[in-house]
């Protein structure tokens, strides 16, 4: 008899998530398991789940196609692992389910939107805490780094002072989404880093932007939501700042190959 899905997930999860996935991806994997797969299939044996069952679960998530497709992917990984381990002889029921189309919407800041955002950030810096329009200085620094470098959100949130090569004007990232990479930055970025360092007493170690306790700045998303509303750009995601840096570079004649390397 094949094991129940819940039992197999518990047994196979450390083998897959802890060894094969980066921490953030592993957290996403486990979230889909907990929220979608186990409530739907947890008490059923692997051999009992049919393609029609997976299709129904997939269709119920059609309003969030990326989540639906990721649910199908995670379940498919489980069945591949179960087949390798001899825990099921059933055909992988996810193979017959068609993925939803995921429409990638590229959004770039116009010069006017960029100016509006900078006005909001400048005003927020001068606004006392607790007053309308206030945004914490760490989040403001984080947003400005994203606007100027094209780095990913977590690359900025994980950036440490000992990653900054001041003389070479390079940020040496030990572990980005694409692995270890160096980010060559502009004088404007170096000036911003100098401003942040001076405000913090020129530390040599620790996170460049952080919470008040020195930990990862998880409030950055909430601060961005406030900033974009105040700037009148409610549809712009943090990731779109990365798109905007790429677009600006291309418009200024930087070759595509260089832009790709710049953004990792």
Short mmCIF file of C-alpha atoms in Angstrom, two decimals:
data_model
loop_
_atom_site.label_atom_id
_atom_site.label_comp_id
_atom_site.label_asym_id
_atom_site.label_seq_id
_atom_site.Cartn_x
_atom_site.Cartn_y
_atom_site.Cartn_z
CA UNK A 1 0.00 0.00 0.00
CA UNK A 2 1.23 3.46 -0.78
CA UNK A 3 1.49 5.93 2.13
CA UNK A 4 -0.94 8.74 2.78
CA UNK A 5 0.07 12.02 1.18
CA UNK A 6 0.54 13.72 4.56
CA UNK A 7 2.83 10.95 5.79
CA UNK A 8 4.90 10.96 2.61
CA UNK A 9 5.20 14.77 2.65
CA UNK A 10 6.49 14.66 6.22
CA UNK A 11 9.04 11.99 5.32
CA UNK A 12 10.25 13.46 2.03
CA UNK A 13 10.21 17.17 2.88
CA UNK A 14 13.58 17.39 4.72
CA UNK A 15 15.23 15.32 1.99
CA UNK A 16 14.07 17.74 -0.71
CA UNK A 17 13.65 21.16 0.90
CA UNK A 18 16.65 21.25 3.20
CA UNK A 19 19.13 19.78 0.71
CA UNK A 20 17.99 21.03 -2.69
CA UNK A 21 16.36 24.42 -2.13
CA UNK A 22 17.42 27.85 -0.97
CA UNK A 23 15.76 28.84 2.35
CA UNK A 24 13.25 31.22 0.75
CA UNK A 25 12.24 28.68 -1.89
CA UNK A 26 11.95 25.98 0.77
CA UNK A 27 9.62 28.25 2.77
CA UNK A 28 7.45 28.78 -0.32
CA UNK A 29 7.43 25.01 -0.99
CA UNK A 30 6.27 24.26 2.56
CA UNK A 31 3.66 27.03 2.46
CA UNK A 32 2.01 25.51 -0.63
CA UNK A 33 2.12 22.10 1.02
CA UNK A 34 0.49 23.40 4.21
CA UNK A 35 -2.12 25.68 2.63
CA UNK A 36 -3.18 23.80 -0.49
CA UNK A 37 -1.87 20.27 -0.91
CA UNK A 38 -2.33 18.73 2.54
CA UNK A 39 -5.85 20.14 3.13
CA UNK A 40 -6.88 18.71 -0.24
CA UNK A 41 -5.00 15.41 -0.41
CA UNK A 42 -3.35 14.88 2.99
CA UNK A 43 -5.56 12.00 4.20
CA UNK A 44 -5.61 10.16 0.87
CA UNK A 45 -3.09 7.58 -0.22
CA UNK A 46 -0.82 8.55 -3.11
CA UNK A 47 -2.34 5.83 -5.32
CA UNK A 48 -5.86 7.19 -4.70
CA UNK A 49 -5.30 10.70 -6.09
CA UNK A 50 -6.49 10.96 -9.71
CA UNK A 51 -5.75 13.51 -12.44
CA UNK A 52 -9.37 14.69 -12.07
CA UNK A 53 -8.73 15.40 -8.38
CA UNK A 54 -5.66 17.46 -9.19
CA UNK A 55 -7.53 19.25 -11.97
CA UNK A 56 -10.30 20.29 -9.55
CA UNK A 57 -7.79 21.57 -6.98
CA UNK A 58 -5.88 23.42 -9.70
CA UNK A 59 -9.05 24.99 -11.13
CA UNK A 60 -10.15 26.24 -7.70
CA UNK A 61 -7.00 28.37 -7.64
CA UNK A 62 -7.53 29.90 -11.10
CA UNK A 63 -7.80 33.42 -9.64
CA UNK A 64 -4.14 33.03 -8.54
CA UNK A 65 -2.58 31.19 -11.50
CA UNK A 66 1.00 31.35 -10.19
CA UNK A 67 -0.07 29.66 -6.94
CA UNK A 68 -2.12 27.07 -8.84
CA UNK A 69 0.82 26.21 -11.06
CA UNK A 70 3.22 26.04 -8.14
CA UNK A 71 0.84 23.71 -6.30
CA UNK A 72 0.88 21.42 -9.35
CA UNK A 73 4.70 21.60 -9.46
CA UNK A 74 5.16 20.73 -5.78
CA UNK A 75 2.71 17.84 -5.98
CA UNK A 76 4.46 16.58 -9.12
CA UNK A 77 7.83 16.67 -7.31
CA UNK A 78 6.33 14.57 -4.52
CA UNK A 79 5.08 11.93 -6.95
CA UNK A 80 8.43 11.81 -8.75
CA UNK A 81 10.14 11.26 -5.40
CA UNK A 82 7.58 8.60 -4.39
CA UNK A 83 8.18 6.74 -7.65
CA UNK A 84 11.96 6.84 -7.11
CA UNK A 85 11.53 5.47 -3.58
CA UNK A 86 9.07 2.76 -4.63
CA UNK A 87 6.23 4.27 -2.58
CA UNK A 88 3.77 4.34 -5.45
CA UNK A 89 3.17 2.64 -8.77
CA UNK A 90 0.53 5.18 -9.77
CA UNK A 91 1.11 7.44 -12.74
CA UNK A 92 1.90 10.98 -11.67
CA UNK A 93 -1.61 12.57 -11.62
CA UNK A 94 -0.26 16.09 -12.23
CA UNK A 95 1.03 15.29 -15.73
CA UNK A 96 -2.40 15.48 -17.33
CA UNK A 97 -3.16 18.92 -15.82
CA UNK A 98 -2.46 21.93 -18.02
CA UNK A 99 -0.75 24.89 -16.39
CA UNK A 100 -2.51 28.24 -16.36
CA UNK A 101 -0.95 30.97 -18.45
CA UNK A 102 1.04 33.31 -16.24
CA UNK A 103 1.04 36.73 -17.78
CA UNK A 104 4.20 38.61 -16.90
CA UNK A 105 3.36 42.30 -16.64
CA UNK A 106 6.43 44.48 -17.09
CA UNK A 107 6.01 47.83 -15.34
CA UNK A 108 8.49 50.69 -15.60
CA UNK A 109 8.57 54.00 -13.79
CA UNK A 110 8.20 57.06 -15.98
CA UNK A 111 10.42 60.09 -15.21
CA UNK A 112 7.37 61.80 -13.66
CA UNK A 113 6.59 58.78 -11.47
CA UNK A 114 10.21 58.59 -10.36
CA UNK A 115 10.12 62.27 -9.38
CA UNK A 116 6.83 61.78 -7.50
CA UNK A 117 8.33 58.84 -5.61
CA UNK A 118 11.46 60.80 -4.71
CA UNK A 119 9.28 63.68 -3.42
CA UNK A 120 7.38 61.22 -1.22
CA UNK A 121 10.62 59.76 0.16
CA UNK A 122 12.12 63.21 0.78
CA UNK A 123 8.96 64.34 2.61
CA UNK A 124 8.82 61.09 4.59
CA UNK A 125 12.37 61.68 5.84
CA UNK A 126 11.33 65.02 7.34
CA UNK A 127 8.01 63.78 8.78
CA UNK A 128 8.07 62.80 12.49
CA UNK A 129 7.15 59.27 13.44
CA UNK A 130 3.42 58.82 13.96
CA UNK A 131 2.50 61.65 11.58
CA UNK A 132 0.83 61.02 8.18
CA UNK A 133 3.41 60.46 5.47
CA UNK A 134 6.14 59.18 7.78
CA UNK A 135 8.21 56.22 6.55
CA UNK A 136 11.10 54.76 8.53
CA UNK A 137 14.55 55.81 7.39
CA UNK A 138 15.74 52.20 6.98
CA UNK A 139 12.92 51.51 4.51
CA UNK A 140 13.65 54.75 2.66
CA UNK A 141 17.28 53.71 2.30
CA UNK A 142 16.18 50.27 1.14
CA UNK A 143 13.87 51.69 -1.54
CA UNK A 144 16.56 54.07 -2.77
CA UNK A 145 19.06 51.24 -3.07
CA UNK A 146 16.52 49.27 -5.10
CA UNK A 147 15.84 52.29 -7.33
CA UNK A 148 19.53 52.90 -7.99
CA UNK A 149 21.01 49.40 -8.29
CA UNK A 150 18.37 47.08 -9.78
CA UNK A 151 19.16 44.57 -7.04
CA UNK A 152 16.50 42.13 -5.87
CA UNK A 153 14.59 42.91 -2.68
CA UNK A 154 16.31 40.20 -0.65
CA UNK A 155 19.72 41.16 -2.03
CA UNK A 156 19.20 44.60 -0.51
CA UNK A 157 17.71 43.25 2.72
CA UNK A 158 20.62 40.78 3.11
CA UNK A 159 23.35 43.28 2.13
CA UNK A 160 26.03 43.58 4.83
CA UNK A 161 28.73 46.18 5.34
CA UNK A 162 31.52 43.70 4.75
CA UNK A 163 30.04 43.08 1.27
CA UNK A 164 30.83 46.69 0.31
CA UNK A 165 34.16 47.15 -1.50
CA UNK A 166 34.43 50.93 -1.15
CA UNK A 167 37.52 51.49 -3.24
CA UNK A 168 36.37 49.27 -6.13
CA UNK A 169 32.75 50.57 -5.95
CA UNK A 170 31.47 46.99 -5.93
CA UNK A 171 28.97 45.09 -3.79
CA UNK A 172 30.22 41.51 -3.41
CA UNK A 173 27.10 39.41 -2.86
CA UNK A 174 28.01 35.98 -1.45
CA UNK A 175 24.64 34.34 -2.18
CA UNK A 176 22.14 35.90 -4.58
CA UNK A 177 19.35 34.10 -6.41
CA UNK A 178 21.84 33.21 -9.14
CA UNK A 179 24.70 32.48 -6.75
CA UNK A 180 27.72 34.55 -5.82
CA UNK A 181 28.03 37.76 -7.85
CA UNK A 182 29.55 41.23 -7.84
CA UNK A 183 27.42 44.34 -8.41
CA UNK A 184 29.30 47.31 -9.85
CA UNK A 185 27.55 50.46 -8.61
CA UNK A 186 27.53 54.16 -9.43
CA UNK A 187 28.97 57.09 -7.50
CA UNK A 188 25.40 57.92 -6.47
CA UNK A 189 25.01 54.51 -4.82
CA UNK A 190 28.36 54.86 -3.06
CA UNK A 191 27.30 58.30 -1.80
CA UNK A 192 24.05 56.82 -0.45
CA UNK A 193 25.97 54.00 1.26
CA UNK A 194 28.29 56.62 2.75
CA UNK A 195 25.29 58.56 4.06
CA UNK A 196 23.80 55.40 5.63
CA UNK A 197 27.15 54.44 7.16
CA UNK A 198 27.67 57.91 8.64
CA UNK A 199 24.18 57.88 10.16
CA UNK A 200 24.96 54.56 11.83
CA UNK A 201 28.41 55.42 13.13
CA UNK A 202 30.35 53.81 10.26
CA UNK A 203 29.85 50.14 11.18
CA UNK A 204 32.09 47.50 9.63
CA UNK A 205 29.73 44.57 10.13
CA UNK A 206 26.00 43.88 10.19
CA UNK A 207 23.16 44.63 7.78
CA UNK A 208 23.22 47.85 5.75
CA UNK A 209 19.45 48.31 6.21
CA UNK A 210 17.76 46.55 9.09
CA UNK A 211 15.01 46.58 11.69
CA UNK A 212 15.43 48.55 14.92
CA UNK A 213 16.76 45.35 16.47
CA UNK A 214 19.39 44.88 13.76
CA UNK A 215 17.49 42.06 12.06
CA UNK A 216 16.24 41.62 8.49
CA UNK A 217 13.94 44.46 7.36
CA UNK A 218 10.70 42.51 6.84
CA UNK A 219 8.67 45.74 7.07
CA UNK A 220 10.06 46.92 3.71
CA UNK A 221 7.00 45.62 1.82
CA UNK A 222 4.59 47.53 4.10
CA UNK A 223 6.66 50.70 3.81
CA UNK A 224 6.71 50.35 0.02
CA UNK A 225 2.92 49.94 -0.05
CA UNK A 226 2.61 53.26 1.78
CA UNK A 227 5.19 55.03 -0.43
CA UNK A 228 3.59 53.95 -3.70
CA UNK A 229 0.12 55.03 -2.53
CA UNK A 230 1.43 58.47 -1.55
CA UNK A 231 3.24 58.72 -4.92
CA UNK A 232 0.09 57.76 -6.86
CA UNK A 233 1.58 54.57 -8.32
CA UNK A 234 -0.40 51.84 -6.49
CA UNK A 235 0.24 49.22 -9.19
CA UNK A 236 4.04 49.38 -8.97
CA UNK A 237 5.69 46.46 -7.14
CA UNK A 238 9.10 46.58 -5.49
CA UNK A 239 10.33 44.21 -8.21
CA UNK A 240 9.29 46.77 -10.84
CA UNK A 241 12.04 49.08 -9.59
CA UNK A 242 14.45 46.43 -10.90
CA UNK A 243 12.69 46.49 -14.28
CA UNK A 244 12.99 50.27 -14.32
CA UNK A 245 16.74 50.20 -13.73
CA UNK A 246 17.12 47.77 -16.64
CA UNK A 247 14.90 49.90 -18.88
CA UNK A 248 16.82 53.08 -18.05
CA UNK A 249 20.15 51.39 -18.76
CA UNK A 250 18.96 50.11 -22.15
CA UNK A 251 17.50 53.53 -23.06
CA UNK A 252 20.90 55.04 -22.23
CA UNK A 253 22.64 52.72 -24.68
CA UNK A 254 23.98 50.06 -22.32
CA UNK A 255 24.22 46.76 -24.27
CA UNK A 256 21.73 44.04 -23.28
CA UNK A 257 24.55 41.67 -22.34
CA UNK A 258 25.95 44.24 -19.90
CA UNK A 259 22.49 44.93 -18.43
CA UNK A 260 21.97 41.20 -17.91
CA UNK A 261 25.30 40.90 -16.12
CA UNK A 262 24.57 44.02 -14.08
CA UNK A 263 21.30 42.58 -12.79
CA UNK A 264 22.59 39.03 -12.34
#
